[in-house]
Coordinates of C-alpha atoms in Angstrom, one line a residue:
Chain A
M1188 CA 17.3 -62.9 28.6
S1189 CA 17.0 -59.1 27.4
K1190 CA 14.9 -58.1 24.6
I1191 CA 16.6 -55.8 23.0
L1192 CA 14.1 -53.6 19.8
F1193 CA 16.8 -51.3 17.8
M1194 CA 14.5 -49.4 15.5
G1195 CA 15.0 -46.6 13.5
S1196 CA 16.0 -45.1 10.2
S1197 CA 18.1 -45.7 7.0
H1198 CA 21.7 -45.7 9.8
L1199 CA 20.0 -49.3 11.5
G1200 CA 21.5 -50.6 9.1
A1201 CA 24.9 -50.7 9.8
V1202 CA 24.1 -50.7 12.7
K1203 CA 22.0 -54.2 11.8
L1204 CA 24.7 -55.3 10.1
G1205 CA 27.5 -54.2 12.4
Y1206 CA 26.1 -56.4 15.4
E1207 CA 25.6 -59.6 13.4
Q1208 CA 29.1 -59.3 13.4
I1209 CA 29.4 -59.0 17.0
A1210 CA 26.6 -61.3 18.3
A1211 CA 27.6 -64.1 20.0
E1212 CA 30.1 -61.3 22.3
F1213 CA 25.7 -61.1 23.9
P1214 CA 24.6 -64.5 24.9
G1215 CA 21.7 -63.0 26.3
A1216 CA 20.9 -60.6 23.7
E1217 CA 18.2 -61.1 22.5
V1218 CA 18.1 -58.7 19.5
D1219 CA 14.6 -57.1 16.9
F1220 CA 15.3 -55.1 14.5
F1221 CA 12.3 -53.0 12.7
G1222 CA 12.0 -49.1 10.9
A1223 CA 12.0 -47.1 7.9
P1224 CA 13.8 -45.1 6.0
A1225 CA 13.7 -41.6 7.6
K1226 CA 10.3 -39.6 6.3
V1227 CA 8.3 -42.7 6.1
F1228 CA 10.3 -43.1 9.8
A1229 CA 8.9 -39.6 11.0
A1230 CA 5.7 -40.6 10.7
M1231 CA 5.6 -43.9 12.1
A1232 CA 3.6 -43.3 16.1
L1233 CA 3.5 -44.4 19.3
T1234 CA 0.8 -45.0 20.9
E1235 CA -0.9 -44.5 24.2
D1236 CA -0.6 -48.9 25.0
L1237 CA 3.5 -48.9 23.1
Q1238 CA 2.3 -49.4 19.5
F1239 CA 5.5 -47.4 17.3
G1240 CA 4.7 -48.0 14.1
I1241 CA 2.5 -47.0 10.6
T1242 CA -1.6 -45.7 11.9
A1243 CA -4.0 -44.8 10.0
T1244 CA -3.3 -41.5 10.2
S1245 CA 0.8 -41.6 9.4
Q1246 CA 1.3 -39.7 6.7
V1247 CA 3.1 -42.6 4.3
T1248 CA 1.6 -44.3 1.3
E1249 CA 0.8 -48.2 0.9
V1250 CA 3.8 -48.8 -0.8
E1251 CA 6.0 -47.0 1.4
A1252 CA 4.0 -49.1 5.2
Q1253 CA 3.8 -52.4 1.9
R1254 CA 7.2 -52.3 2.4
V1255 CA 8.4 -51.7 5.7
E1256 CA 6.0 -55.0 6.7
R1257 CA 8.4 -56.4 3.4
T1258 CA 11.6 -55.4 5.2
F1259 CA 10.4 -55.5 8.4
G1260 CA 7.3 -58.7 8.7
R1261 CA 5.4 -56.2 10.2
R1262 CA 4.3 -52.5 10.0
E1263 CA 3.7 -51.4 13.6
V1264 CA 5.8 -52.7 17.2
D1265 CA 4.7 -53.5 20.4
L1266 CA 7.1 -51.9 23.1
R1267 CA 6.1 -53.4 26.1
A1268 CA 7.4 -57.1 24.7
Y1269 CA 11.2 -55.5 25.2
D1270 CA 13.4 -54.4 28.0
T1271 CA 15.2 -52.0 26.2
V1272 CA 14.5 -50.1 22.8
V1273 CA 16.8 -47.9 20.9
I1274 CA 16.4 -45.4 19.0
L1275 CA 19.0 -45.0 15.9
G1276 CA 19.7 -42.3 13.6
H1277 CA 18.2 -39.5 16.0
R1278 CA 18.7 -36.2 14.2
I1279 CA 21.0 -33.2 16.4
E1280 CA 22.0 -31.6 13.0
E1281 CA 25.7 -31.4 13.6
I1282 CA 25.4 -29.5 10.5
V1283 CA 24.3 -26.9 12.4
N1284 CA 26.7 -26.6 14.8
A1285 CA 29.4 -26.4 11.8
Q1286 CA 27.5 -23.2 10.3
V1287 CA 27.1 -21.3 13.6
L1288 CA 31.4 -21.6 14.6
N1289 CA 32.3 -21.0 10.4
S1290 CA 30.1 -17.9 10.8
H1291 CA 31.1 -16.6 13.8
S1292 CA 34.2 -15.9 16.1
V1293 CA 32.6 -18.2 19.0
A1294 CA 35.1 -17.6 21.9
G1295 CA 37.7 -20.2 22.7
L1296 CA 35.7 -22.5 20.3
S1297 CA 36.6 -20.6 15.7
E1298 CA 38.6 -17.9 17.0
A1299 CA 39.0 -15.4 14.1
P1300 CA 39.3 -12.3 13.8
D1301 CA 37.0 -10.9 10.4
L1302 CA 34.3 -12.7 11.6
P1303 CA 31.0 -11.4 13.9
P1304 CA 31.9 -12.4 17.5
L1305 CA 29.6 -14.9 19.6
T1306 CA 30.3 -14.9 23.3
Q1307 CA 30.3 -18.8 24.8
E1308 CA 28.1 -17.6 27.0
T1309 CA 25.1 -17.0 24.5
Y1310 CA 26.6 -20.2 22.0
L1311 CA 25.4 -22.2 25.1
A1312 CA 22.4 -20.7 25.1
L1313 CA 21.6 -20.7 21.5
M1314 CA 22.3 -24.2 21.3
D1315 CA 20.6 -25.5 24.4
S1316 CA 18.1 -24.1 23.0
Y1317 CA 18.1 -25.4 19.9
L1318 CA 18.8 -29.0 20.7
T1319 CA 16.2 -28.1 23.7
G1320 CA 14.2 -27.8 19.8
L1321 CA 15.3 -31.2 18.7
L1322 CA 14.0 -33.1 21.2
P1323 CA 11.3 -36.3 20.8
D1324 CA 8.3 -36.4 21.5
P1325 CA 7.7 -36.0 25.2
A1326 CA 5.7 -39.1 25.3
W1327 CA 8.5 -41.1 24.9
A1328 CA 9.7 -39.3 28.1
A1329 CA 7.3 -41.1 30.0
I1330 CA 8.1 -44.1 28.5
I1331 CA 8.9 -45.9 32.0
R1332 CA 9.8 -50.1 30.4
P1333 CA 10.9 -50.4 28.6
R1334 CA 13.9 -48.2 29.4
V1335 CA 14.8 -46.3 25.5
I1336 CA 18.3 -45.1 24.3
F1337 CA 18.4 -42.6 21.7
V1338 CA 21.8 -42.7 19.6
A1339 CA 22.9 -39.2 17.3
K1340 CA 23.2 -40.8 13.7
P1341 CA 26.6 -40.3 12.6
R1342 CA 29.0 -37.8 11.6
M1343 CA 29.4 -36.9 8.5
S1344 CA 32.7 -38.7 6.7
E1345 CA 35.4 -37.7 5.9
G1346 CA 35.4 -37.7 2.7
C1347 CA 32.2 -34.9 1.7
V1348 CA 35.4 -32.3 1.6
K1349 CA 35.7 -33.3 -2.5
G1350 CA 31.8 -32.2 -2.0
T1351 CA 30.1 -28.9 -3.7
S1352 CA 26.8 -29.4 -2.4
P1353 CA 25.4 -26.9 0.9
R1354 CA 25.0 -30.3 3.2
T1355 CA 29.4 -31.3 2.9
K1356 CA 30.8 -27.3 1.9
P1357 CA 30.5 -26.5 5.5
W1358 CA 31.7 -29.3 6.5
A1359 CA 35.2 -28.7 4.4
E1360 CA 35.1 -24.9 5.4
L1361 CA 35.1 -26.3 8.6
I1362 CA 38.4 -28.7 8.4
R1363 CA 40.0 -25.9 6.8
R1364 CA 40.2 -23.8 9.3
G1365 CA 41.2 -27.2 11.3
L1366 CA 38.5 -26.2 13.4
V1367 CA 36.1 -30.3 13.2
K1368 CA 38.8 -31.1 16.1
G1369 CA 39.0 -29.0 17.7
P1370 CA 35.9 -28.5 20.8
G1371 CA 33.4 -26.9 19.8
L1372 CA 31.9 -30.2 17.9
Q1373 CA 32.7 -32.2 21.4
L1374 CA 31.1 -29.2 23.1
F1375 CA 28.1 -29.1 21.0
L1376 CA 28.0 -33.6 21.5
D1377 CA 28.3 -32.9 25.2
R1378 CA 25.6 -30.3 24.9
A1379 CA 23.3 -32.2 23.2
R1380 CA 23.6 -35.1 25.8
A1381 CA 22.9 -32.8 29.0
V1382 CA 20.0 -31.1 27.1
F1383 CA 18.3 -35.2 26.3
A1384 CA 19.4 -36.2 30.3
D1385 CA 17.3 -33.0 32.1
K1386 CA 15.0 -34.3 30.2
G1387 CA 15.3 -37.6 31.6
L1388 CA 16.2 -39.2 27.9
H1389 CA 19.3 -40.7 27.7
L1390 CA 20.9 -40.2 24.3
I1391 CA 24.5 -41.6 22.4
T1392 CA 26.7 -39.4 20.4
P1393 CA 29.1 -41.5 17.8
P1394 CA 32.5 -42.5 20.2
P1395 CA 36.4 -41.0 19.2
E1396 CA 37.8 -44.6 17.7
V1397 CA 35.1 -43.7 14.6
L1398 CA 36.2 -40.4 13.6
G1399 CA 39.3 -39.5 11.6
A1400 CA 42.6 -37.7 11.5
T1401 CA 39.9 -35.1 10.4
G1402 CA 37.0 -35.2 12.9
L1403 CA 34.7 -36.5 10.6
T1404 CA 33.9 -40.1 10.8
R1405 CA 37.0 -41.9 8.7
A1406 CA 36.5 -41.7 5.4
D1407 CA 36.7 -45.6 4.8
F1408 CA 34.0 -46.5 7.8
S1409 CA 31.2 -45.7 5.0
R1410 CA 28.6 -47.8 3.3
A1411 CA 30.3 -46.8 -0.3
G1412 CA 34.4 -47.0 1.1
A1413 CA 36.1 -44.3 0.4
P1414 CA 36.6 -42.4 -2.2
D1415 CA 39.5 -42.2 -4.1
A1416 CA 41.4 -40.0 -5.8
G1417 CA 39.9 -40.4 -8.9
D1418 CA 36.9 -41.9 -7.6
A1419 CA 34.0 -41.0 -10.0
L1420 CA 31.4 -41.2 -6.9
A1421 CA 34.2 -39.0 -4.7
G1422 CA 31.6 -35.3 -5.1
N1423 CA 28.6 -34.5 -4.8
D1424 CA 26.3 -38.7 -5.1
F1425 CA 28.8 -40.0 -2.7
D1426 CA 27.0 -40.9 0.1
Y1427 CA 28.6 -39.4 3.1
S1428 CA 25.9 -40.1 5.5
H1429 CA 25.8 -43.7 5.9
M1430 CA 28.0 -46.0 8.0
N1431 CA 29.2 -49.2 7.1
A1432 CA 29.5 -52.8 9.1
A1433 CA 32.7 -51.8 9.9
Y1434 CA 30.7 -48.1 11.6
G1435 CA 28.2 -50.2 12.8
V1436 CA 30.1 -53.0 14.7
I1437 CA 31.7 -50.1 17.2
M1438 CA 27.9 -48.2 17.9
A1439 CA 26.8 -51.3 18.9
R1440 CA 28.9 -52.1 20.9
S1441 CA 28.3 -48.9 22.4
I1442 CA 25.1 -49.4 22.3
M1443 CA 25.2 -52.7 24.0
E1444 CA 27.6 -52.0 26.3
T1445 CA 25.2 -48.7 27.6
V1446 CA 22.2 -50.7 28.0
A1447 CA 24.3 -54.0 30.2
G1448 CA 25.4 -50.2 32.0
Chain B
M255 CA 6.0 -5.7 11.6
K256 CA 8.4 -8.9 10.9
K257 CA 5.4 -10.4 10.6
A258 CA 3.3 -7.6 8.9
G259 CA 5.9 -8.2 6.3
Y260 CA 7.8 -4.4 6.6
N261 CA 11.4 -4.7 5.2
V262 CA 12.9 -4.6 9.1
L263 CA 16.7 -4.2 9.5
D264 CA 18.7 -6.8 11.8
L265 CA 22.2 -6.0 11.6
E266 CA 23.1 -8.2 13.9
P267 CA 20.5 -11.5 13.0
L268 CA 20.8 -14.6 15.3
P269 CA 23.4 -17.0 13.3
K270 CA 22.1 -17.5 10.3
A271 CA 22.5 -21.2 11.1
L272 CA 19.6 -21.2 13.7
Q273 CA 17.5 -18.2 12.3
G274 CA 13.7 -20.0 13.5
K275 CA 15.5 -23.1 14.9
V276 CA 15.0 -21.3 18.8
S277 CA 12.8 -19.9 20.3
A278 CA 12.5 -16.4 20.2
E279 CA 12.4 -16.0 24.3
V280 CA 16.0 -17.7 24.6
A281 CA 16.6 -14.7 21.2
Q282 CA 15.6 -12.0 22.6
A283 CA 17.2 -13.0 26.5
Q284 CA 21.3 -11.9 23.7
G285 CA 19.7 -9.2 22.0
Y286 CA 18.2 -11.0 19.0
G287 CA 15.7 -10.1 17.0
L288 CA 14.3 -7.0 19.1
Y289 CA 16.3 -3.7 17.4
S290 CA 18.1 -3.4 14.5
A291 CA 21.3 -4.3 16.2
R292 CA 21.7 -5.5 19.9
Y293 CA 22.0 -1.7 21.0
G294 CA 19.4 -3.1 23.7
N295 CA 16.8 -0.1 25.4
V296 CA 17.6 3.4 24.5
Y297 CA 15.7 5.3 26.2
T298 CA 16.8 8.0 25.7
I299 CA 17.7 10.5 22.6
R300 CA 21.0 11.8 23.5
Q301 CA 21.4 8.0 24.2
L302 CA 20.6 7.2 20.3
L303 CA 22.2 10.3 19.1
Q304 CA 25.4 9.3 21.5
L305 CA 24.8 5.2 19.8
F306 CA 25.4 7.5 16.7
Q307 CA 28.4 9.2 16.6
E308 CA 30.2 7.1 18.4
A309 CA 29.5 5.0 15.5
L310 CA 31.0 7.4 13.4
G311 CA 34.2 7.5 15.5
Q312 CA 32.9 11.1 17.3
F313 CA 31.9 10.3 20.2
T314 CA 34.2 7.7 22.9
P315 CA 32.1 6.9 25.8
A316 CA 33.2 6.9 29.5
H317 CA 33.6 4.4 31.3
P318 CA 32.8 1.6 29.1
V319 CA 33.0 -0.7 31.0
W320 CA 31.4 -2.8 33.8
E321 CA 32.2 -4.8 36.4
K322 CA 30.8 -7.3 38.8
D323 CA 31.6 -10.6 40.0
G324 CA 34.9 -11.1 37.8
R325 CA 32.6 -10.6 35.0
F326 CA 33.0 -7.5 32.4
Y327 CA 29.7 -5.5 30.5
D328 CA 29.2 -3.6 28.6
A329 CA 27.8 -0.5 29.6
L330 CA 26.1 1.2 27.1
R331 CA 24.2 -2.1 26.5
P332 CA 24.6 -4.0 30.0
G333 CA 21.1 -6.4 29.8
I334 CA 22.7 -7.8 26.3
E335 CA 25.3 -10.3 27.6
L336 CA 23.0 -11.7 30.9
R337 CA 26.5 -12.8 31.8
G338 CA 29.2 -10.4 31.3
F339 CA 32.6 -10.7 29.4
A340 CA 35.4 -12.4 30.1
S341 CA 37.6 -9.5 30.3
P342 CA 37.3 -6.1 29.5
E343 CA 38.9 -6.9 26.5
E344 CA 36.4 -8.8 24.6
V345 CA 33.5 -6.1 25.4
M346 CA 35.6 -3.9 23.2
L347 CA 35.8 -6.2 20.4
H348 CA 32.3 -7.1 20.5
R349 CA 31.0 -3.3 20.6
A350 CA 33.4 -2.8 18.7
W351 CA 31.8 -4.7 16.2
H352 CA 28.6 -4.1 17.5
L353 CA 29.1 -0.4 16.5
K354 CA 30.4 -1.5 12.5
A355 CA 27.1 -2.7 12.6
V356 CA 25.0 0.3 13.9
A357 CA 26.4 1.9 11.1
E358 CA 26.0 -0.2 8.5
M359 CA 21.8 0.4 9.9
M360 CA 22.8 3.8 9.8
Q361 CA 23.4 3.8 6.1
Q362 CA 20.7 1.6 4.8
T363 CA 17.5 2.9 7.3
D364 CA 15.1 4.6 5.0
I365 CA 13.0 5.0 8.2
M366 CA 13.6 5.5 11.5
V367 CA 11.1 4.6 14.0
F368 CA 12.0 5.6 18.0
T369 CA 10.0 5.3 21.0
F370 CA 10.9 8.7 23.4
G371 CA 11.0 6.5 26.5
L372 CA 13.1 8.7 29.7
T373 CA 13.4 12.3 30.5
E374 CA 15.6 11.0 33.7
A375 CA 19.5 9.3 33.2
W376 CA 22.8 8.7 33.7
V377 CA 25.2 10.2 32.8
S378 CA 29.0 11.0 33.4
R379 CA 30.3 13.2 34.7
G380 CA 31.8 16.1 32.8
A381 CA 31.1 18.2 29.8
E382 CA 29.8 15.6 27.3
G383 CA 28.0 13.5 30.2
T384 CA 28.0 9.6 28.5
V385 CA 24.4 8.2 29.2
Y386 CA 24.1 4.9 29.6
P387 CA 20.7 2.9 29.9
T388 CA 20.9 2.2 33.2
A389 CA 22.1 3.0 36.8
P390 CA 26.2 2.5 37.4
G391 CA 25.1 -0.1 40.2
T392 CA 21.7 -2.0 38.9
I393 CA 22.6 -4.9 35.9
A394 CA 26.9 -3.5 36.7
G395 CA 29.1 -1.4 37.7
R396 CA 29.3 0.4 41.5
F397 CA 27.6 3.8 42.3
D398 CA 30.3 6.7 42.0
P399 CA 28.6 9.9 42.7
E400 CA 32.3 12.1 41.9
L401 CA 31.7 9.6 39.0
F402 CA 28.3 9.8 37.6
E403 CA 25.6 11.7 38.1
F404 CA 21.7 12.0 37.5
K405 CA 20.0 14.0 34.8
N406 CA 17.0 14.6 33.6
F407 CA 16.1 15.8 30.3
A408 CA 14.7 19.0 29.5
Y409 CA 12.3 19.4 26.1
P410 CA 14.7 21.8 24.6
E411 CA 17.5 19.3 25.0
I412 CA 15.2 16.7 23.0
V413 CA 14.3 18.3 20.4
A414 CA 17.8 19.5 19.8
D415 CA 19.6 16.0 20.4
F416 CA 16.3 14.7 18.0
I417 CA 17.4 17.5 15.2
Q418 CA 21.1 16.2 15.8
V419 CA 20.2 12.9 15.1
R420 CA 17.8 13.9 12.2
Q421 CA 20.7 15.4 10.3
I422 CA 23.8 13.0 11.1
L423 CA 21.0 9.9 9.7
R424 CA 19.6 12.2 6.7
G425 CA 23.4 13.1 5.6
F426 CA 22.9 9.5 5.3
N427 CA 19.5 9.5 3.1
P428 CA 18.2 12.4 2.4
R429 CA 15.1 11.2 1.5
L430 CA 14.8 8.9 5.6
R431 CA 11.5 9.5 6.9
F432 CA 10.9 8.8 11.2
I433 CA 7.8 8.4 13.0
V434 CA 8.7 9.0 16.3
T435 CA 6.5 7.0 19.5
V436 CA 6.5 8.1 23.4
S437 CA 6.4 4.3 25.3
P438 CA 2.8 4.5 28.3
V439 CA 5.4 2.8 30.4
P440 CA 5.1 4.9 33.4
L441 CA 8.0 5.1 35.5
T442 CA 8.9 2.6 37.9
A443 CA 11.5 4.5 40.8
T444 CA 12.5 7.9 40.2
A445 CA 15.3 9.8 41.5
S446 CA 14.0 13.6 40.4
G447 CA 12.9 13.6 43.8
E448 CA 10.0 14.0 42.9
H449 CA 6.7 11.1 43.5
V450 CA 7.2 8.9 41.1
E451 CA 3.5 9.1 39.4
V452 CA 4.1 13.2 39.5
A453 CA 7.4 11.8 37.3
T454 CA 6.2 10.0 35.8
V455 CA 3.5 12.7 34.7
Y456 CA 6.2 15.2 33.8
S457 CA 9.0 13.0 32.2
K458 CA 5.7 11.9 29.4
S459 CA 4.7 15.4 28.7
V460 CA 8.5 16.7 28.4
L461 CA 8.8 13.3 25.4
R462 CA 5.2 14.2 24.8
A463 CA 6.0 18.1 23.7
A464 CA 9.3 17.5 21.6
C465 CA 7.4 14.6 20.1
G466 CA 4.8 17.9 18.5
A467 CA 6.8 19.8 17.4
I468 CA 9.3 18.0 15.8
S469 CA 6.1 16.2 13.5
A470 CA 5.2 19.7 13.8
R471 CA 8.5 21.7 12.7
F472 CA 9.7 18.4 10.0
K473 CA 7.3 17.3 7.0
A474 CA 9.6 13.4 7.1
V475 CA 8.5 13.0 10.7
D476 CA 5.1 11.3 11.6
Y477 CA 4.1 11.2 15.5
F478 CA 2.3 7.1 15.8
P479 CA -0.1 8.0 18.8
S480 CA 0.8 4.8 20.5
Y481 CA 1.1 6.7 24.0
E482 CA -3.0 8.1 23.6
V483 CA -4.0 4.6 22.4
I484 CA -2.3 2.6 25.2
T485 CA -3.3 5.8 28.2
S486 CA -6.4 7.4 27.4
Q487 CA -8.5 6.5 29.9
S488 CA -11.2 6.0 27.7
A489 CA -9.2 2.7 27.6
R490 CA -10.2 2.1 31.5
G491 CA -7.0 0.7 31.5
A492 CA -7.3 -2.6 29.9
Y493 CA -4.6 -1.7 27.8
Y494 CA -1.9 -2.9 31.2
E495 CA -1.7 -5.7 32.6
P496 CA -2.1 -6.3 36.1
N497 CA 1.2 -4.2 37.5
L498 CA -0.2 -1.5 36.4
R499 CA 2.8 -0.5 34.4
S500 CA 3.2 -3.3 31.6
V501 CA 1.4 -3.2 28.3
N502 CA -0.6 -6.0 27.6
S503 CA -0.6 -8.2 24.7
R504 CA -3.9 -6.9 23.6
G505 CA -2.7 -3.2 24.2
V506 CA 0.5 -4.0 21.6
E507 CA -2.6 -5.7 19.2
T508 CA -4.7 -2.6 19.1
A509 CA -1.7 -0.2 18.7
M510 CA -0.6 -1.9 16.2
G511 CA -3.4 -2.4 14.4
L512 CA -3.6 1.4 13.8
F513 CA 0.0 1.1 13.2
M514 CA -0.5 -1.3 10.1
A515 CA -4.2 0.4 9.3
A516 CA -2.5 4.0 8.5
H517 CA 0.7 3.1 6.7
D518 CA 0.6 1.4 3.6
K519 CA 0.7 -2.0 3.9
T520 CA 1.0 -3.2 -0.6
G521 CA 4.9 -1.2 -0.4
A522 CA 5.5 -3.9 3.0
E523 CA 3.9 -6.4 0.1
K524 CA 5.7 -6.5 -2.7
L525 CA 9.2 -6.4 -0.1
R526 CA 7.7 -9.0 1.3
A527 CA 7.2 -10.6 -2.2
K528 CA 10.7 -10.0 -3.3
R529 CA 12.6 -11.0 -0.2
V530 CA 10.4 -13.8 -0.6
K531 CA 11.9 -14.8 -4.3
A532 CA 15.8 -14.4 -3.1
Q533 CA 15.2 -16.8 -0.2
A534 CA 18.1 -19.9 0.3
E535 CA 17.4 -23.4 0.6
P536 CA 16.2 -23.5 4.2
V537 CA 19.4 -24.6 6.5
E538 CA 16.9 -27.1 8.3
S539 CA 17.6 -29.2 4.7
L540 CA 20.8 -29.6 4.9
E541 CA 20.6 -32.5 6.4
E542 CA 17.4 -34.0 4.6
E543 CA 19.1 -37.0 3.2
D544 CA 18.3 -39.0 0.4
G545 CA 15.1 -40.7 0.1
L546 CA 16.6 -43.4 -2.6
I547 CA 20.3 -43.5 -0.6
C548 CA 18.0 -44.3 2.2
E549 CA 16.3 -47.1 1.3
E550 CA 19.1 -48.5 -0.2
A551 CA 21.0 -48.3 2.9
L552 CA 18.2 -50.5 4.4
L553 CA 17.6 -53.2 2.2
E554 CA 21.1 -53.5 2.3
A555 CA 21.0 -54.2 5.9
F556 CA 18.4 -56.4 5.5
N557 CA 18.5 -58.5 2.0
T558 CA 15.4 -57.9 1.2

């Protein structure tokens, strides 16, 4: 019996719903969940004896702490009780990459004669530095047991092209330029995994099957469903970030394959 | 100066989305955040003059692309792309954008700070020898004595070059002012044939004399004595790193402290306040998720 803890920010939700649908495929796994919205999850701390959760110094309100306790039955979790800990929703901020590809003519990735040029070597050096800044606290890399696996948050859903907010416009522009399916985004994910691996950390990024024709996450994987042309929700109020159980099935399977490997 | 709130021009900044998100060391290794454009070190006033003339379409450098191990380098700023460019065409494409940025910088500048670094340079042979910041064959390229020669700029040439630079810039902004300094970093090597200590003193003396002459001649040119602050006997060498060449952080702090004390900061503070108001939403907030939506996504999955 392998004990696995899935924990993380709100992106834990999709994977939990997905895993429930495929749990029977993994009879040897005993899975627990623990998490909180991103702000609260980020305030949680890891102690030297591998307790993780809300501590006395965590910058969270009592109401937020009670909500975690009500949802998961506890405020902190003993990581030593697990063989594997999977941390979901790790932010690698693909939108920053989208913005760079939009603002510069990167050799071989986003070439455009009207944009300032950037060599691929410089792009990679800058991105590696940027991704290094997004690494989790070194304490995570120091954990020998349980095995710790990070899972990147989903790429924005295709529905975001209808939005006009700063968080959706870079994606719409990238799609307009036909670059989402280009090598730039994949290269960024490859580098992210490499930067993590360099520190002894394992990062899972969304597999190709969750991506739609535009290169963003399929619209029907969006938690709120795919917006119709006349959908009142389409636009800036639509939740392009969180995914549903169908997405969760694919991610959970990908995670479980990694755990088994 | 940036930290003190001065409005330091940067016409070739890091991609906006990465500003403040990559290490300064990595950015500077790629030529970002060091100067007002990615021109790398400009050691001689002739090099600066030629850069400005080139940006205005009045000068065409000789041998602008150097090759090394199948990669190609901008001979006028070989340290900018550490691994070089894929082709000579890519070098020239990047150079064209760089020159555009330099031209914009020339038009926008109110105060220009220039540090005179060296009198010695390697230049192309010919009537109007192109000045290179490094010797051909060091970072890239190949030294060919039929194409390149050593030049030790003399006092009259340096003063004359500065006057030309001043004329060009004041053509854009008649009220433009200069702050000039001399680099306190001694020569590591010399091609003059003299002992390096002798060559250093000669070079620095010529540059210091030139700065004295131009600051005496032009009201809008101020000499800032960072050279004296660092090299003075009264400093007892305390402002140098153990290699006796690089200026240490204490030296930089002392020199910059004097600079800040000598120049009006209130104007800089006003500029800073103006800039803060005009700042756009920080990029890092773009992937911040709405707290309520996050809450809903969790509640939906855990049905509590």
